[in-house]
Short mmCIF file of C-alpha atoms and ligand atoms in Angstrom, two decimals:
data_model
loop_
_atom_site.label_atom_id
_atom_site.label_comp_id
_atom_site.label_asym_id
_atom_site.label_seq_id
_atom_site.Cartn_x
_atom_site.Cartn_y
_atom_site.Cartn_z
CA UNK Y 1 -21.46 -5.95 -25.76
CA UNK Y 2 -22.06 -5.09 -21.79
CA UNK Y 3 -20.23 -7.21 -19.31
CA UNK Y 4 -19.95 -7.20 -15.74
CA UNK Y 5 -16.71 -7.62 -14.35
CA UNK Y 6 -16.26 -8.07 -10.67
CA UNK Y 7 -13.61 -8.50 -8.28
CA UNK Y 8 -14.52 -10.30 -5.04
CA UNK Y 9 -11.87 -10.82 -2.41
CA UNK Y 10 -11.79 -12.48 0.73
CA UNK Y 11 -8.94 -13.30 3.45
CA UNK Y 12 -9.52 -17.19 4.26
CA UNK Y 13 -6.51 -17.58 5.53
CA UNK Y 14 -2.58 -16.19 6.10
CA UNK Y 15 0.62 -18.04 5.75
CA UNK Y 16 2.61 -17.08 7.62
CA UNK Y 17 0.89 -15.07 9.50
CA UNK Y 18 -0.82 -12.75 7.99
CA UNK Y 19 1.93 -12.13 5.11
CA UNK Y 20 1.54 -14.32 2.22
CA UNK Y 21 -1.63 -16.81 0.28
CA UNK Y 22 -0.77 -20.36 0.42
CA UNK Y 23 -0.66 -21.51 -3.09
CA UNK Y 24 -2.77 -24.09 -2.48
CA UNK Y 25 -5.81 -21.82 -1.71
CA UNK Y 26 -5.18 -19.96 -4.55
CA UNK Y 27 -4.94 -23.39 -6.83
CA UNK Y 28 -8.35 -24.92 -4.86
CA UNK Y 29 -9.98 -21.06 -6.28
CA UNK Y 30 -8.96 -22.05 -9.80
CA UNK Y 31 -10.52 -25.06 -9.54
CA UNK Y 32 -13.86 -24.27 -8.17
CA UNK Y 33 -14.16 -21.35 -10.54
CA UNK Y 34 -13.04 -23.86 -13.50
CA UNK Y 35 -15.53 -25.84 -12.71
CA UNK Y 36 -18.57 -23.18 -12.00
CA UNK Y 37 -16.78 -21.73 -16.02
CA UNK Y 38 -18.12 -24.99 -17.87
CA UNK Y 39 -21.82 -23.99 -17.06
CA UNK Y 40 -21.37 -20.77 -19.36
CA UNK Y 41 -21.48 -18.50 -15.88
CA UNK Y 42 -18.55 -16.80 -16.62
CA UNK Y 43 -17.27 -15.22 -19.48
CA UNK Y 44 -13.52 -15.44 -18.37
CA UNK Y 45 -12.02 -15.30 -14.87
CA UNK Y 46 -8.45 -14.50 -13.07
CA UNK Y 47 -7.65 -16.06 -9.58
CA UNK Y 48 -4.57 -14.24 -7.92
CA UNK Y 49 -3.83 -12.73 -4.62
CA UNK Y 50 -2.48 -9.49 -3.23
CA UNK Y 51 -0.54 -10.65 0.36
CA UNK Y 52 -2.68 -13.09 2.20
CA UNK Y 53 -6.20 -11.74 0.71
CA UNK Y 54 -7.96 -14.02 -1.83
CA UNK Y 55 -8.83 -11.74 -5.03
CA UNK Y 56 -11.09 -13.14 -7.39
CA UNK Y 57 -11.65 -11.13 -10.74
CA UNK Y 58 -14.13 -12.31 -13.07
CA UNK Y 59 -16.36 -11.30 -16.44
CA UNK Y 60 -19.77 -12.26 -17.44
CA UNK Y 61 -23.18 -11.07 -18.11
CA UNK Y 62 -25.14 -11.10 -15.12
CA UNK Y 63 -25.20 -7.57 -14.05
CA UNK Y 64 -23.60 -6.13 -10.89
CA UNK Y 65 -25.18 -7.61 -7.23
CA UNK Y 66 -25.98 -11.16 -9.74
CA UNK Y 67 -26.83 -13.67 -7.22
CA UNK Y 68 -24.92 -16.42 -8.93
CA UNK Y 69 -21.78 -14.02 -9.33
CA UNK Y 70 -21.47 -13.42 -5.57
CA UNK Y 71 -23.21 -17.25 -4.83
CA UNK Y 72 -19.76 -18.44 -6.96
CA UNK Y 73 -17.46 -15.87 -4.70
CA UNK Y 74 -18.86 -17.13 -1.62
CA UNK Y 75 -18.71 -20.83 -2.61
CA UNK Y 76 -15.37 -20.63 -3.32
CA UNK Y 77 -14.49 -18.59 -0.25
CA UNK Y 78 -15.89 -21.45 1.79
CA UNK Y 79 -14.41 -24.49 -0.02
CA UNK Y 80 -10.79 -22.71 0.19
CA UNK Y 81 -11.24 -21.90 3.76
CA UNK Y 82 -11.71 -25.84 4.33
CA UNK Y 83 -8.04 -26.03 2.58
CA UNK Y 84 -7.08 -23.44 4.74
CA UNK Y 85 -8.32 -25.69 7.94
CA UNK Y 86 -6.24 -28.51 6.51
CA UNK Y 87 -3.41 -26.39 6.61
CA UNK Y 88 -4.16 -24.84 9.82
CA UNK Y 89 -3.41 -21.32 8.10
CA UNK Y 90 -3.45 -18.68 10.16
CA UNK Y 91 -6.66 -16.66 10.90
CA UNK Y 92 -8.85 -19.77 8.50
CA UNK Y 93 -11.98 -18.57 7.41
CA UNK Y 94 -11.73 -15.37 9.19
CA UNK Y 95 -13.23 -12.95 6.50
CA UNK Y 96 -16.58 -15.69 5.93
CA UNK Y 97 -19.02 -13.21 8.78
CA UNK Y 98 -22.06 -15.43 8.03
CA UNK Y 99 -23.02 -19.05 8.49
CA UNK Y 100 -24.01 -18.99 5.37
CA UNK Y 101 -24.90 -17.16 2.11
CA UNK Y 102 -27.70 -15.44 2.02
CA UNK Y 103 -28.06 -13.64 -1.99
CA UNK Y 104 -24.89 -11.52 -1.74
CA UNK Y 105 -22.08 -11.15 -0.61
CA UNK Y 106 -22.31 -7.67 0.35
CA UNK Y 107 -22.46 -7.28 4.57
CA UNK Y 108 -20.81 -11.20 4.84
CA UNK Y 109 -17.35 -9.97 4.89
CA UNK Y 110 -15.41 -10.34 1.09
CA UNK Y 111 -14.64 -7.07 -0.22
CA UNK Y 112 -16.19 -6.51 -3.69
CA UNK Y 113 -16.27 -4.10 -6.18
CA UNK Y 114 -18.31 -4.63 -9.71
CA UNK Y 115 -18.64 -2.58 -13.16
CA UNK Y 116 -21.21 -3.27 -15.93
CA UNK Y 117 -20.07 -1.18 -19.04
CA UNK Y 118 -20.32 -1.30 -23.21
CA UNK Y 119 -17.19 -3.03 -24.10
CA UNK Y 120 -14.97 -0.26 -26.06
CA UNK Y 121 -13.33 -0.68 -29.01
CA UNK Y 122 -9.89 -1.22 -26.72
CA UNK Y 123 -11.16 -1.87 -23.01
CA UNK Y 124 -8.02 -1.26 -20.98
CA UNK Y 125 -8.59 -1.84 -17.38
CA UNK Y 126 -6.33 -1.50 -13.94
CA UNK Y 127 -6.90 -3.58 -11.14
CA UNK Y 128 -6.24 -2.51 -8.08
CA UNK Y 129 -5.55 -4.51 -4.81
CA UNK Y 130 -4.30 -3.22 -1.41
CA UNK Y 131 -3.03 -5.11 1.38
CA UNK Y 132 -3.17 -4.24 5.64
CA UNK Y 133 -5.10 -1.26 4.75
CA UNK Y 134 -8.49 -0.31 5.05
CA UNK Y 135 -11.08 1.21 2.29
CA UNK Y 136 -10.29 4.84 2.09
CA UNK Y 137 -6.99 3.74 0.90
CA UNK Y 138 -8.06 4.99 -2.68
CA UNK Y 139 -9.62 8.16 -1.84
CA UNK Y 140 -6.55 10.01 -2.74
CA UNK Y 141 -5.00 7.93 -6.04
CA UNK Y 142 -8.70 8.57 -7.15
CA UNK Y 143 -8.38 12.21 -6.46
CA UNK Y 144 -5.29 12.57 -8.01
CA UNK Y 145 -6.57 10.19 -10.99
CA UNK Y 146 -9.57 12.05 -11.78
CA UNK Y 147 -9.28 15.70 -10.51
CA UNK Y 148 -5.86 16.59 -9.82
CA UNK Y 149 -4.37 18.21 -13.50
CA UNK Y 150 -0.58 17.92 -12.00
CA UNK Y 151 -1.19 14.12 -12.00
CA UNK Y 152 -2.73 13.65 -14.52
CA UNK Y 153 -2.59 16.10 -18.22
CA UNK Y 154 -5.17 14.96 -20.06
CA UNK Y 155 -7.80 17.01 -17.70
CA UNK Y 156 -6.12 19.79 -19.09
CA UNK Y 157 -4.93 19.01 -22.76
CA UNK Y 158 -7.75 16.34 -23.63
CA UNK Y 159 -10.47 17.51 -25.10
CA UNK Y 160 -12.77 14.24 -24.71
CA UNK Y 161 -11.77 14.66 -20.39
CA UNK Y 162 -11.80 18.41 -20.53
CA UNK Y 163 -15.54 18.71 -18.66
CA UNK Y 164 -13.99 16.62 -15.59
CA UNK Y 165 -15.72 13.55 -13.59
CA UNK Y 166 -18.48 12.85 -10.58
CA UNK Y 167 -17.29 12.02 -8.12
CA UNK Y 168 -20.01 9.18 -5.57
CA UNK Y 169 -18.86 9.92 -2.14
CA UNK Y 170 -20.37 7.33 0.37
CA UNK Y 171 -20.30 8.39 4.03
CA UNK Y 172 -20.25 4.42 5.62
CA UNK Y 173 -21.19 6.07 8.93
CA UNK Y 174 -24.34 7.27 8.38
CA UNK Y 175 -24.94 5.06 5.10
CA UNK Y 176 -25.77 8.36 2.81
CA UNK Y 177 -23.98 9.04 -0.71
CA UNK Y 178 -23.25 12.49 -2.61
CA UNK Y 179 -22.46 12.58 -5.66
CA UNK Y 180 -19.59 15.76 -6.36
CA UNK Y 181 -18.92 17.44 -9.75
CA UNK Y 182 -15.07 18.21 -10.65
CA UNK Y 183 -13.08 20.79 -11.05
CA UNK Y 184 -16.10 22.95 -9.94
CA UNK Y 185 -16.43 21.36 -6.52
CA UNK Y 186 -12.99 19.66 -5.20
CA UNK Y 187 -13.16 22.32 -2.24
CA UNK Y 188 -16.34 20.77 -0.86
CA UNK Y 189 -15.42 17.45 -1.85
CA UNK Y 190 -12.20 17.19 -0.16
CA UNK Y 191 -13.59 18.46 3.22
CA UNK Y 192 -14.99 14.85 3.06
CA UNK Y 193 -12.81 12.75 1.09
CA UNK Y 194 -9.97 13.87 2.75
CA UNK Y 195 -11.11 12.00 5.89
CA UNK Y 196 -10.87 8.51 4.65
CA UNK Y 197 -11.90 6.66 7.57
CA UNK Y 198 -15.73 7.55 7.10
CA UNK Y 199 -16.26 9.48 3.80
CA UNK Y 200 -14.80 6.82 1.07
CA UNK Y 201 -15.01 7.23 -3.41
CA UNK Y 202 -17.44 4.61 -4.27
CA UNK Y 203 -17.45 5.19 -7.97
CA UNK Y 204 -16.15 7.75 -10.46
CA UNK Y 205 -18.22 8.95 -13.85
CA UNK Y 206 -17.41 10.61 -16.95
CA UNK Y 207 -19.22 13.94 -16.51
CA UNK Y 208 -20.14 14.27 -20.34
CA UNK Y 209 -20.68 10.73 -21.06
CA UNK Y 210 -21.62 9.37 -17.55
CA UNK Y 211 -19.68 6.01 -18.26
CA UNK Y 212 -18.20 4.79 -15.30
CA UNK Y 213 -15.15 4.85 -15.02
CA UNK Y 214 -13.97 3.76 -11.38
CA UNK Y 215 -15.13 1.59 -8.90
CA UNK Y 216 -13.81 0.72 -5.22
CA UNK Y 217 -15.24 -1.38 -2.41
CA UNK Y 218 -16.07 -0.18 0.59
CA UNK Y 219 -17.02 -2.58 2.95
CA UNK Y 220 -15.33 -2.01 6.05
CA UNK Y 221 -14.57 -5.18 8.62
CA UNK Y 222 -14.86 -3.70 11.62
CA UNK Y 223 -18.38 -1.84 11.18
CA UNK Y 224 -19.57 -4.93 9.60
CA UNK Y 225 -18.47 -7.48 12.54
CA UNK Y 226 -19.17 -4.10 15.36
CA UNK Y 227 -15.31 -6.24 16.33
CA UNK Y 228 -12.09 -6.29 15.07
CA UNK Y 229 -11.70 -9.46 12.51
CA UNK Y 230 -9.08 -8.04 9.99
CA UNK Y 231 -8.35 -5.05 8.13
CA UNK Y 232 -10.78 -4.53 4.82
CA UNK Y 233 -7.79 -4.77 2.13
CA UNK Y 234 -9.86 -3.07 -0.84
CA UNK Y 235 -9.98 -3.22 -4.00
CA UNK Y 236 -10.67 -1.03 -7.02
CA UNK Y 237 -11.03 -1.33 -10.60
CA UNK Y 238 -10.07 1.76 -13.44
CA UNK Y 239 -11.04 2.00 -17.30
CA UNK Y 240 -8.45 3.61 -18.47
CA UNK Y 241 -7.14 5.63 -21.80
CA UNK Y 242 -9.59 7.54 -24.93
CA UNK Y 243 -12.26 9.40 -22.85
CA UNK Y 244 -10.79 7.58 -19.17
CA UNK Y 245 -6.88 8.82 -17.51
CA UNK Y 246 -4.03 7.38 -19.80
CA UNK Y 247 -2.87 3.98 -18.09
CA UNK Y 248 0.79 5.98 -16.84
CA UNK Y 249 -2.22 8.54 -15.69
CA UNK Y 250 -3.65 5.69 -13.87
CA UNK Y 251 -0.60 4.84 -11.69
CA UNK Y 252 1.26 8.05 -11.13
CA UNK Y 253 -0.12 8.23 -7.51
CA UNK Y 254 1.45 5.58 -6.56
CA UNK Y 255 5.13 7.11 -7.68
CA UNK Y 256 4.24 8.82 -3.85
CA UNK Y 257 3.52 6.96 -1.59
CA UNK Y 258 0.73 8.17 1.01
CA UNK Y 259 0.26 6.82 4.60
CA UNK Y 260 -2.68 4.90 5.21
CA UNK Y 261 -4.41 3.06 8.10
CA UNK Y 262 -4.09 -0.19 8.62
CA UNK Y 263 -0.32 -1.73 9.42
CA UNK Y 264 0.06 -3.70 12.17
CA UNK Y 265 -3.44 -4.98 14.41
CA UNK Y 266 -5.15 -2.54 12.04
CA UNK Y 267 -4.08 0.08 14.59
CA UNK Y 268 -0.97 1.73 12.71
CA UNK Y 269 -0.70 4.03 9.95
CA UNK Y 270 2.09 3.42 7.49
CA UNK Y 271 3.37 3.85 3.70
CA UNK Y 272 1.41 2.30 0.98
CA UNK Y 273 4.02 0.17 -0.77
CA UNK Y 274 3.58 -0.25 -4.72
CA UNK Y 275 4.90 -3.93 -5.56
CA UNK Y 276 4.66 -6.75 -8.22
CA UNK Y 277 2.32 -9.65 -7.05
CA UNK Y 278 5.31 -11.79 -5.99
CA UNK Y 279 6.38 -8.82 -3.79
CA UNK Y 280 3.41 -8.62 -2.02
CA UNK Y 281 4.36 -10.25 1.22
CA UNK Y 282 3.85 -7.92 3.84
CA UNK Y 283 6.76 -8.99 6.87
CA UNK Y 284 7.65 -5.70 8.52
CA UNK Y 285 5.61 -5.83 11.62
CA UNK Y 286 3.31 -7.28 9.44
CA UNK Y 287 3.57 -4.49 6.66
CA UNK Y 288 4.35 -1.99 5.47
CA UNK Y 289 0.65 -2.03 3.44
CA UNK Y 290 1.10 -2.59 -0.02
CA UNK Y 291 -0.88 -2.02 -3.11
CA UNK Y 292 -1.04 -4.32 -6.42
CA UNK Y 293 -1.91 -3.40 -9.96
CA UNK Y 294 -3.31 -5.76 -12.69
CA UNK Y 295 -3.27 -4.72 -15.98
CA UNK Y 296 -5.84 -6.01 -18.92
CA UNK Y 297 -7.52 -5.60 -22.12
CA UNK Y 298 -10.89 -7.04 -22.68
CA UNK Y 299 -11.59 -8.75 -25.78
CA UNK Y 300 -15.33 -9.64 -25.78
CA UNK Y 301 -15.06 -10.13 -21.89
CA UNK Y 302 -11.77 -12.33 -22.35
CA UNK Y 303 -9.22 -11.72 -19.76
CA UNK Y 304 -6.37 -10.43 -22.23
CA UNK Y 305 -3.47 -10.10 -19.58
CA UNK Y 306 -2.84 -10.13 -16.37
CA UNK Y 307 0.10 -7.39 -17.02
CA UNK Y 308 2.00 -7.18 -13.24
CA UNK Y 309 1.88 -2.91 -13.45
CA UNK Y 310 3.78 -2.60 -10.47
CA UNK Y 311 6.63 -5.05 -12.00
CA UNK Y 312 9.14 -1.76 -13.49
CA UNK Y 313 11.25 -0.08 -12.08
CA UNK Y 314 10.28 3.60 -12.67
CA UNK Y 315 8.43 2.36 -9.00
CA UNK Y 316 12.01 1.51 -6.85
CA UNK Y 317 12.06 4.95 -5.85
CA UNK Y 318 8.48 4.55 -4.41
CA UNK Y 319 9.69 1.15 -3.33
CA UNK Y 320 12.59 2.79 -1.47
CA UNK Y 321 10.92 6.31 -0.43
CA UNK Y 322 8.11 3.51 1.04
CA UNK Y 323 10.39 2.26 3.36
CA UNK Y 324 12.31 5.69 4.62
CA UNK Y 325 8.63 6.38 5.62
CA UNK Y 326 8.06 2.82 7.36
CA UNK Y 327 11.27 3.73 9.33
CA UNK Y 328 10.08 7.11 10.66
CA UNK Y 329 7.17 5.94 11.20
CA UNK Y 330 8.25 2.95 12.85
CA UNK Y 331 10.24 5.79 15.17
CA UNK Y 332 6.98 6.53 16.79
CA UNK Y 333 6.46 3.12 17.92
CA UNK Y 334 2.84 3.28 20.48
CA UNK Y 335 2.85 6.93 20.11
CA UNK Y 336 0.62 8.45 17.34
CA UNK Y 337 1.19 9.62 14.29
CA UNK Y 338 1.93 5.70 14.24
CA UNK Y 339 -0.21 4.48 16.22
CA UNK Y 340 -4.29 5.57 15.26
CA UNK Y 341 -6.07 7.97 17.35
CA UNK Y 342 -8.08 6.38 20.31
CA UNK Y 343 -11.24 5.76 18.17
CA UNK Y 344 -9.85 4.79 15.29
CA UNK Y 345 -7.61 1.82 16.64
CA UNK Y 346 -8.58 -1.75 15.32
CA UNK Y 347 -7.44 -3.81 18.85
CA UNK Y 348 -7.34 -1.38 22.19
CA UNK Y 349 -6.82 -2.23 25.87
CA UNK Y 350 -7.97 0.75 27.03
CA UNK Y 351 -11.58 -0.35 28.87
CA UNK Y 352 -10.11 -3.00 30.59
CA UNK Y 353 -6.91 -0.63 31.87
CA UNK Y 354 -9.39 1.98 32.78
CA UNK Y 355 -10.71 -0.34 35.28
CA UNK Y 356 -7.96 -1.50 36.44
CA UNK Y 357 -6.80 2.48 37.33
CA UNK Y 358 -10.56 3.49 38.45
CA UNK Y 359 -10.24 4.97 41.47
CA UNK Y 360 -6.63 6.11 41.01
CA UNK Y 361 -7.77 9.05 38.70
CA UNK Y 362 -8.19 12.08 40.94
CA UNK Y 363 -9.53 15.09 40.24
CA UNK Y 364 -7.47 18.28 39.07
CA UNK Y 365 -7.01 21.14 41.57
C1 F6R U 1 -2.93 -6.15 10.01
C2 F6R U 1 -2.99 -7.62 10.17
C3 F6R U 1 -1.84 -8.19 10.77
C4 F6R U 1 -2.61 -8.68 13.09
C5 F6R U 1 -1.52 -9.08 13.49
C6 F6R U 1 -2.40 -9.94 14.52
O1 F6R U 1 -4.17 -5.81 8.97
O2 F6R U 1 -3.50 -8.17 9.89
O3 F6R U 1 -0.89 -7.23 12.16
O4 F6R U 1 -3.59 -7.51 12.80
O5 F6R U 1 -0.66 -10.13 13.33
O6 F6R U 1 -3.13 -10.45 14.28
P1 F6R U 1 -3.70 -12.13 14.98
O7 F6R U 1 -4.63 -10.78 15.97
O8 F6R U 1 -4.60 -13.03 14.02
O9 F6R U 1 -3.35 -13.11 15.55
MG1 MG U 2 -5.10 -11.81 7.34
MG1 MG U 3 -5.32 -8.92 4.44
#
């Protein structure tokens, strides 16, 4: 059976500040989607949140980029924005950059990742969702999952994975894409994906079966809006088990927290902390950035689950390390490398300050 899995998300208002989603907003989203589900458009759905981002997880048979599915998401965000406005939530409707729907949510503010595949005898899916970070945050985890044998032993000892995976990489500044084969071309690939604010892993494919293994959202809000309106807070779908990495291999990169961009005012580096859904409440200095993972088995497109995968004691040390890293970064205050380089900052007063000080800069001898 061919099934499409769509994850579409938006920050349409924070409670309190940018730290959490209001239960009334989530309830409204569930109501909107439940109404549509009666029409048979969706096979199944799950509504959740990560920090201040509302997440719509949907299965259907409309294929990727379906206008009907995107419209359902857009209409849901619009209805939820009404609730957010009534409650005067912070930044109500902030990710809805357009006034009206025009065929797709792409380029309109929400983040989206979708994949269509033949459901396997056992279809194990992990959905990662992050808050207070930007779209390139999945580059290193996806590299480790699908190209690093120190993370994924299956690449070495499982015959059905030994041929490796192909990475589709997008240059989001030049709007170009390229595919790299791992392991053959990992040195070339790392030149690019090691710069995650520009080059992003969009999808990963099995090299022998050509099946899709992973897909991520690569929308960059700041580039879309031409100004800061919020962080991308990206999502990523990974298929697991069989000829794909095992669940534990897919979760493993998050046991060693890395530094990502997007903390406070979208202008700071901070550790990506793996947490349960209830703990996706970035409060300290509006962070540190969070990642959650929901696991499902699919059965005829029905979402069996979720399991809250980081709600596990084996990630306690990662959380502790992330807090230590957060302290270390905070020590730098307004200095790099905590603060992002000038051209990457989402907020800046540089033009105004420069103007004010015009004439006070003199030539060096
Ligand atoms: C970071 C984030 C927050 C806000 C900050 C200021 O991604 O969302 O750190 O940037 O709270 O928010 P505004 O400008 O909405 O008052
Ligand atoms: Mg927000
Ligand atoms: Mg957010």
